PDB file of C-alpha atoms in Angstrom:
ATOM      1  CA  UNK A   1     -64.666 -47.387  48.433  1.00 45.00           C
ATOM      2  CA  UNK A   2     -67.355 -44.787  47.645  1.00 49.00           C
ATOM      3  CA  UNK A   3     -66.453 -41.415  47.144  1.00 48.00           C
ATOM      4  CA  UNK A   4     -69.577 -40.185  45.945  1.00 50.00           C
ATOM      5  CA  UNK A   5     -68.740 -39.168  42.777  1.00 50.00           C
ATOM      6  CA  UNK A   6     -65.918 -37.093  43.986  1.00 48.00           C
ATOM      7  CA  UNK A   7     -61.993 -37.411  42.707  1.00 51.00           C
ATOM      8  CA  UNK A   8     -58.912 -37.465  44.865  1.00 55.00           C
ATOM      9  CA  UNK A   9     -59.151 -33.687  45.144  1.00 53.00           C
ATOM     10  CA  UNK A  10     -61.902 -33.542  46.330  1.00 54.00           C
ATOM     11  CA  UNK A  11     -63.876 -31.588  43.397  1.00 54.00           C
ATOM     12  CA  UNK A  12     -66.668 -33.885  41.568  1.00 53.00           C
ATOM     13  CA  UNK A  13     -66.165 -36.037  38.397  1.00 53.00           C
ATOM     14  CA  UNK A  14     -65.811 -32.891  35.734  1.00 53.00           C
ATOM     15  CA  UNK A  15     -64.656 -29.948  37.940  1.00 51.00           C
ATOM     16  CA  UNK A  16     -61.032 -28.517  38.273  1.00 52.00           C
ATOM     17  CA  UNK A  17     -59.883 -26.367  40.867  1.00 51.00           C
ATOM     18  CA  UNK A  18     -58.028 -22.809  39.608  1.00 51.00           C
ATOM     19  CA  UNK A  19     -56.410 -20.842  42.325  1.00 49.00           C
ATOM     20  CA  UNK A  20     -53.869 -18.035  42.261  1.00 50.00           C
ATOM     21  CA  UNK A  21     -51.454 -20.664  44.458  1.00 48.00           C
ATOM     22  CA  UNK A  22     -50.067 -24.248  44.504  1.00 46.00           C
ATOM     23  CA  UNK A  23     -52.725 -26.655  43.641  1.00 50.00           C
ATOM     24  CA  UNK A  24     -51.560 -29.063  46.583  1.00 53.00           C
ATOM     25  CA  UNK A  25     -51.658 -26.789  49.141  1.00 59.00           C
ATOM     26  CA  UNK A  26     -54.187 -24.490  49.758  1.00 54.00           C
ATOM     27  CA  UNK A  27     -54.897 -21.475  52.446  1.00 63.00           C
ATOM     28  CA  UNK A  28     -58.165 -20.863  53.709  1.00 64.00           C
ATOM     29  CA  UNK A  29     -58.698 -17.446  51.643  1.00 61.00           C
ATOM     30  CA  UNK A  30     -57.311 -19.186  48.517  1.00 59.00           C
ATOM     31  CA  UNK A  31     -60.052 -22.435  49.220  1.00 56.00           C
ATOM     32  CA  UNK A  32     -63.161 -19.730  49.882  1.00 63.00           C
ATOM     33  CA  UNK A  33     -61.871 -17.458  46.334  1.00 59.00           C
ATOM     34  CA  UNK A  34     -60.582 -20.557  44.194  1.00 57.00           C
ATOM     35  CA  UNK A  35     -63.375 -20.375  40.683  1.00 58.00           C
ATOM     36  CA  UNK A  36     -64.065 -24.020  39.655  1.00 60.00           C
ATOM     37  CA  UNK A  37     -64.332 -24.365  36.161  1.00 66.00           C
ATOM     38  CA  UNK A  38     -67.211 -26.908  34.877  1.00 75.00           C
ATOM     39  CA  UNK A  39     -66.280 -28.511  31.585  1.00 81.00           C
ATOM     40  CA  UNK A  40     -69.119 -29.424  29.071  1.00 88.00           C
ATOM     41  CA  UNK A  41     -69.530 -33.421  28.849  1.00 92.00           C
ATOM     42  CA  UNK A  42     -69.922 -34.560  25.676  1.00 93.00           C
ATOM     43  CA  UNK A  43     -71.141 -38.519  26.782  1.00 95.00           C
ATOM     44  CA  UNK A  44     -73.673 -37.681  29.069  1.00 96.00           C
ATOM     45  CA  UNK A  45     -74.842 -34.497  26.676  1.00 97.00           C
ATOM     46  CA  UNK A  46     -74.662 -37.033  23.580  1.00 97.00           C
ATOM     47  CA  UNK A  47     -76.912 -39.998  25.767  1.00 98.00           C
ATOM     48  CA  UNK A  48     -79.115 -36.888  27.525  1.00 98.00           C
ATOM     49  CA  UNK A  49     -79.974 -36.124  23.137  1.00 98.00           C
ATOM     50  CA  UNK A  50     -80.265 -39.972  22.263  1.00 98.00           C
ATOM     51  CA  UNK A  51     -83.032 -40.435  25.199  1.00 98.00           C
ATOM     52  CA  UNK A  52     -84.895 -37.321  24.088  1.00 98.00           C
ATOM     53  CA  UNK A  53     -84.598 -38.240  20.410  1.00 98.00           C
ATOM     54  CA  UNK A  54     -85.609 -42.089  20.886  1.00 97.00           C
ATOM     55  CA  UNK A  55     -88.915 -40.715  23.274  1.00 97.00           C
ATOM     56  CA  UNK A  56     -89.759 -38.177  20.729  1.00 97.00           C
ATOM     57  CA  UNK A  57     -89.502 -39.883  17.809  1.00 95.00           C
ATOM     58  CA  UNK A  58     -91.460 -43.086  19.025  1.00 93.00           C
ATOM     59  CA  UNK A  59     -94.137 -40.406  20.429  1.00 94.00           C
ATOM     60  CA  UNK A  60     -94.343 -39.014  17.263  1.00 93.00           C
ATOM     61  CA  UNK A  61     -95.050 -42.153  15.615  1.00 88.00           C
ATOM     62  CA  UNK A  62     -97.345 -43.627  18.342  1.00 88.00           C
ATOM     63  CA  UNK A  63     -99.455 -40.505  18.275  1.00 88.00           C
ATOM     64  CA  UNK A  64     -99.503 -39.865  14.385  1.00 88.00           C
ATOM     65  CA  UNK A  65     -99.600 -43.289  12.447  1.00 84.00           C
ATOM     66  CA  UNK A  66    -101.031 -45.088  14.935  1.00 79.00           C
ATOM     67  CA  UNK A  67    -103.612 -43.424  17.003  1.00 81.00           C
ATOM     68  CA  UNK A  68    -104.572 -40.305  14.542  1.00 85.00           C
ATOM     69  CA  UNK A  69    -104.044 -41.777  11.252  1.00 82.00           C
ATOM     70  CA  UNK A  70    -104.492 -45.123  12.504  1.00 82.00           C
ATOM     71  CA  UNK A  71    -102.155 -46.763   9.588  1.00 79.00           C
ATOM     72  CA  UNK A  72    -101.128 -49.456  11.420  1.00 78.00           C
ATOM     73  CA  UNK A  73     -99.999 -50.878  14.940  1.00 78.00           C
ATOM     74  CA  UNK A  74     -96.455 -51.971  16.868  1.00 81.00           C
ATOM     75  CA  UNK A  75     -97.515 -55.195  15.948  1.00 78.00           C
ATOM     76  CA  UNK A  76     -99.865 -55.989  13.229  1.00 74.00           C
ATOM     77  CA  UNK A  77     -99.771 -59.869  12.566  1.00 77.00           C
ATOM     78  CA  UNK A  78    -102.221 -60.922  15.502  1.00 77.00           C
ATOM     79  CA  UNK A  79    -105.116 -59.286  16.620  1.00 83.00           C
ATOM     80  CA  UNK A  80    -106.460 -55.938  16.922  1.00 82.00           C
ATOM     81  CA  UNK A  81    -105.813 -56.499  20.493  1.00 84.00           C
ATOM     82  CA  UNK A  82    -102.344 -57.242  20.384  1.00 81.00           C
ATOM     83  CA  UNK A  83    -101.577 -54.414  18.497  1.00 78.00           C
ATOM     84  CA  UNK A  84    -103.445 -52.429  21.175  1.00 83.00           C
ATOM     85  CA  UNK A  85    -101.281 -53.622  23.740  1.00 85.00           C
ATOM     86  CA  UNK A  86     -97.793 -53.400  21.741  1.00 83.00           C
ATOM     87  CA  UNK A  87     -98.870 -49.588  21.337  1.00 84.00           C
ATOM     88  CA  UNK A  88     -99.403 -49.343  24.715  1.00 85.00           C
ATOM     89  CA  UNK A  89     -95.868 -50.792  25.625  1.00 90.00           C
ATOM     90  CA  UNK A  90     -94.366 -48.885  22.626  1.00 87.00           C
ATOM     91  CA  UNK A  91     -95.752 -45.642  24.271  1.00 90.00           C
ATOM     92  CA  UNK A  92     -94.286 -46.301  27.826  1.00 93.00           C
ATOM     93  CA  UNK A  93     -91.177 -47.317  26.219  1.00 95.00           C
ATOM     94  CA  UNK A  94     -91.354 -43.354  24.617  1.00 94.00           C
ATOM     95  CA  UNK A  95     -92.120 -42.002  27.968  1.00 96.00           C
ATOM     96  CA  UNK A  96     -89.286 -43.590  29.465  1.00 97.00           C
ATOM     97  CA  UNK A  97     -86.898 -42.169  27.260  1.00 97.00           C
ATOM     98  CA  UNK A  98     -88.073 -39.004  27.560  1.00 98.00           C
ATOM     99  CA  UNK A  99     -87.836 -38.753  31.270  1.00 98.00           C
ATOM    100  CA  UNK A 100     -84.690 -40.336  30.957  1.00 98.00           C
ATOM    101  CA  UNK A 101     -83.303 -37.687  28.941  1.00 98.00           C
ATOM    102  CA  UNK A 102     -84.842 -34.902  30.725  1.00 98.00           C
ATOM    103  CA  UNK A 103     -83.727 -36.380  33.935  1.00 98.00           C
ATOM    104  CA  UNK A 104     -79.641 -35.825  32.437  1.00 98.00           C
ATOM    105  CA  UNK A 105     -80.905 -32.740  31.012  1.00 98.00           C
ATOM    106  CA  UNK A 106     -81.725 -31.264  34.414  1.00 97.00           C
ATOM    107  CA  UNK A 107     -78.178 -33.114  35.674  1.00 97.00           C
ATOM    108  CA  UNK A 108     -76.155 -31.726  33.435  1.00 96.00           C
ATOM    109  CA  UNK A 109     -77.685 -28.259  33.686  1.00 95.00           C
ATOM    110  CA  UNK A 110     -77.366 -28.343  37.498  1.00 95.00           C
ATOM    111  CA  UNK A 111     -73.678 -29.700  37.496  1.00 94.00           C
ATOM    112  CA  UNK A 112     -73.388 -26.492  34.455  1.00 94.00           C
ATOM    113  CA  UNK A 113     -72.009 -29.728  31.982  1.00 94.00           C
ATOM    114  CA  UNK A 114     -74.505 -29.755  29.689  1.00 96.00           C
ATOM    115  CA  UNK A 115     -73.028 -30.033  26.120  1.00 95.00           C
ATOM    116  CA  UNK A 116     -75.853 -27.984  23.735  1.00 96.00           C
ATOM    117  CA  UNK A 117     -74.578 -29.250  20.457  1.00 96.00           C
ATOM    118  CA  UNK A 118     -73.312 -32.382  21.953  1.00 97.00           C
ATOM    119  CA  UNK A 119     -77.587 -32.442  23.079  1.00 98.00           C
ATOM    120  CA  UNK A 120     -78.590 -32.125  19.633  1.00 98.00           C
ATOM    121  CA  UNK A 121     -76.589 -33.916  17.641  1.00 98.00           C
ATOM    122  CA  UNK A 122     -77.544 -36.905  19.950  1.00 98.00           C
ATOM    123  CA  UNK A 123     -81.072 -36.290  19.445  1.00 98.00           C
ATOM    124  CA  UNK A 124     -81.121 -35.644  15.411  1.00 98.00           C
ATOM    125  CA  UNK A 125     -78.538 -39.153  15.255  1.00 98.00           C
ATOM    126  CA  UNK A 126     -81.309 -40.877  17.925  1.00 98.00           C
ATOM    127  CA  UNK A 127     -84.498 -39.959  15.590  1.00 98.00           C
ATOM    128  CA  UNK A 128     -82.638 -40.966  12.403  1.00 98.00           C
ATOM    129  CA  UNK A 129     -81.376 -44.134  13.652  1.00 97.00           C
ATOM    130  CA  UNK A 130     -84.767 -45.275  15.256  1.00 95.00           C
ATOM    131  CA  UNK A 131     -86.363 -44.407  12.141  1.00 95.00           C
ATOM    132  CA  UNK A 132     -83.736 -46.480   9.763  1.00 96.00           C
ATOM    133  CA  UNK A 133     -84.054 -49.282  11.748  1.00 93.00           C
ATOM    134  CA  UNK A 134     -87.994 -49.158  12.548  1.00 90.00           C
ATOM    135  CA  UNK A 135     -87.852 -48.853   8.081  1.00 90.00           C
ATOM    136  CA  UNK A 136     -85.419 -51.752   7.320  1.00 93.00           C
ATOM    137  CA  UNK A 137     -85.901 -53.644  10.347  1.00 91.00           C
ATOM    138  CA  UNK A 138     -89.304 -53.715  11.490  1.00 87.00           C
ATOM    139  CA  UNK A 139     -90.627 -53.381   8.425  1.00 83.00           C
ATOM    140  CA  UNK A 140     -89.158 -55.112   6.222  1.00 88.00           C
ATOM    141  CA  UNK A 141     -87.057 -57.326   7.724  1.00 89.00           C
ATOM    142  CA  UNK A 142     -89.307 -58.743  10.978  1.00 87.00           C
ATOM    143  CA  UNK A 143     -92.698 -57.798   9.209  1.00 83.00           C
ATOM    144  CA  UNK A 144     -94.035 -56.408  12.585  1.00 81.00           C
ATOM    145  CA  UNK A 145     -96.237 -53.584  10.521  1.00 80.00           C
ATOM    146  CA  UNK A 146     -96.282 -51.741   7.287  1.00 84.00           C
ATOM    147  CA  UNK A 147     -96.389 -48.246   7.233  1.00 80.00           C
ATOM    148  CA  UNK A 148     -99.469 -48.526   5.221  1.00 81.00           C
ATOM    149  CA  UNK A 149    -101.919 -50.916   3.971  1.00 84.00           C
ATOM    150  CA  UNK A 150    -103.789 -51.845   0.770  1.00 87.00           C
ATOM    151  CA  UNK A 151    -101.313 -48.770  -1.072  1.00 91.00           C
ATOM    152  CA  UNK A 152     -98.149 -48.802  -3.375  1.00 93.00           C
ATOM    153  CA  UNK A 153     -95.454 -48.971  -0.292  1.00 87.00           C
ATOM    154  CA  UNK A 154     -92.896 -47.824  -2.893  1.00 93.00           C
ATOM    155  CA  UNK A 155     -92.934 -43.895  -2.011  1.00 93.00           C
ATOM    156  CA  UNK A 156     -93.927 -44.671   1.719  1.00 91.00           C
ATOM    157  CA  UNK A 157     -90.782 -46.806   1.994  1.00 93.00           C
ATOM    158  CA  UNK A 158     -88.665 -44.558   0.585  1.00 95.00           C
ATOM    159  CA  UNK A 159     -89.419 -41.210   2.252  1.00 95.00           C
ATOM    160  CA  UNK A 160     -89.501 -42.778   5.490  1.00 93.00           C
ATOM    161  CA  UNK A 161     -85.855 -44.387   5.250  1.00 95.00           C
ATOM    162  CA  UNK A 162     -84.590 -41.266   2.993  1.00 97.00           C
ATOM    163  CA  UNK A 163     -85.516 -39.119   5.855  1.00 97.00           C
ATOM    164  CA  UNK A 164     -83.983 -41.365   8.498  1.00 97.00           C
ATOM    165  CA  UNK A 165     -80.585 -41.979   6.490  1.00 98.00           C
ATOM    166  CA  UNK A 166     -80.612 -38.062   6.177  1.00 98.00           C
ATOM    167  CA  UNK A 167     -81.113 -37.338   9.969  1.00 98.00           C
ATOM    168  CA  UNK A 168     -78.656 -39.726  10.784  1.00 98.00           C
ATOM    169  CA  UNK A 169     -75.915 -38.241   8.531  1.00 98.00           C
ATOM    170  CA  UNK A 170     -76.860 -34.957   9.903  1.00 98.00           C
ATOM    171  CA  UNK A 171     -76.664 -36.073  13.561  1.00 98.00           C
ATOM    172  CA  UNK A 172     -73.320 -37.546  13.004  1.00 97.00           C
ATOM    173  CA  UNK A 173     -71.961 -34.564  11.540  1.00 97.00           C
ATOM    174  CA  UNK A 174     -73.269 -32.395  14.667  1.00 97.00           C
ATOM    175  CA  UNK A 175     -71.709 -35.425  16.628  1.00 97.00           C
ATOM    176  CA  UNK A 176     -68.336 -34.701  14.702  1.00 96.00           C
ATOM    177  CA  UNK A 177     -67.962 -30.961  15.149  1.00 95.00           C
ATOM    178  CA  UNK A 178     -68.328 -31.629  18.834  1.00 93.00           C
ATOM    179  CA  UNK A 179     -64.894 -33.222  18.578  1.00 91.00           C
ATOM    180  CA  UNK A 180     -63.470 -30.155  16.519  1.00 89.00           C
ATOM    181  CA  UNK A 181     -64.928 -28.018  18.709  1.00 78.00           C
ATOM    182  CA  UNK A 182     -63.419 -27.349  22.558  1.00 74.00           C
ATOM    183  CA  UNK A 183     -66.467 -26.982  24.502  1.00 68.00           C
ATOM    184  CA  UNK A 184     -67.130 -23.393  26.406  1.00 66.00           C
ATOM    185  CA  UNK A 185     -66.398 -24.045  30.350  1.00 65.00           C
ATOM    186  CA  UNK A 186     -67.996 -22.041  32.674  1.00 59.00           C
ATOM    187  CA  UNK A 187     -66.732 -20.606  35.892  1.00 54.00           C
ATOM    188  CA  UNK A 188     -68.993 -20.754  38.864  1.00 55.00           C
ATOM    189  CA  UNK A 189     -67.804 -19.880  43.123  1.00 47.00           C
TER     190      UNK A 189
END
């Protein structure tokens, strides 16, 4: 059945009971002083940073090359409508993300498990990976758009996937000191 997100014990998914006597049984003034200790998750920090990473990066983008600079659309080989609409999806897809990852954000902070550096290394591996894949794989690989048209896409090509090999190596290693690093638990009543 349903427990509601609650263990045996009786203590949500994440929480541990501490008590000066037997964790099995319980007396009423050792139940109203017990401290529950709220451990940092590192999933649901990690996906909270992905969500915020893929929105912001794909806002960034959206905003910048396509509406300021105008360099090109989602989807430049149709019209100029099509690309219009592919933009527009493109940008709900980046506002979905980010409310997604604000909506775990504001979990996690409630339920005190948010995960800082578990946060941001989800976010810097997020923005590097959408940007090494929108380089190789929309790019070049499905042809969807160009970064630029009518210029040398040489230097274009290469500072955009540079960057977004480099912020993916960098968001892995924040991933990886999470796992050398025992996350700080806090104590609530």
């Amino acid at each position: 059945g349903c427990t509601g997100g609650r263990r045996a014990n009786g203590l949500p998914q994440g929480l541990t009971a501490r008590t000066g006597g037997s964790p099995l049984v319980m007396t009423k003034s050792e139940v109203e002083g017990a401290t529950v200790e709220r451990r940092p998750e590192r999933g649901r920090s990690l996906l909270a940073g992905a969500f915020l990473g893929l929105g912001a990066v794909a806002m960034t983008d959206e905003v910048i090359f396509h509406q300021i600079l105008h360099w090109h659309h989602f989807y430049d080989r149709s019209t100029t409508s099509a690309g219009l609409v592919s933009d527009g999806l493109f940008h709900a897809f980046s506002w979905f993300a980010t409310v997604a990852g604000f909506y775990l954000v504001v979990m996690a902070i409630r339920d005190r498990t948010l995960w800082v550096r578990a946060l941001v290394g989800g976010f810097v591996t997020a923005v590097g990976a959408f940007q090494l894949y929108d380089g190789l794989v929309q790019h070049k690989l499905m042809g969807l758009h160009q970064i630029r048209y009518e210029v040398d896409l040489l230097p274009y090509d290469l500072t955009w996937n540079i960057l977004a090999a480099v912020l993916l190596v960098c968001g892995a290693a924040i991933i990886a000191s999470t796992y050398r690093q025992e996350p700080v638990r806090t104590a609530s009543r």
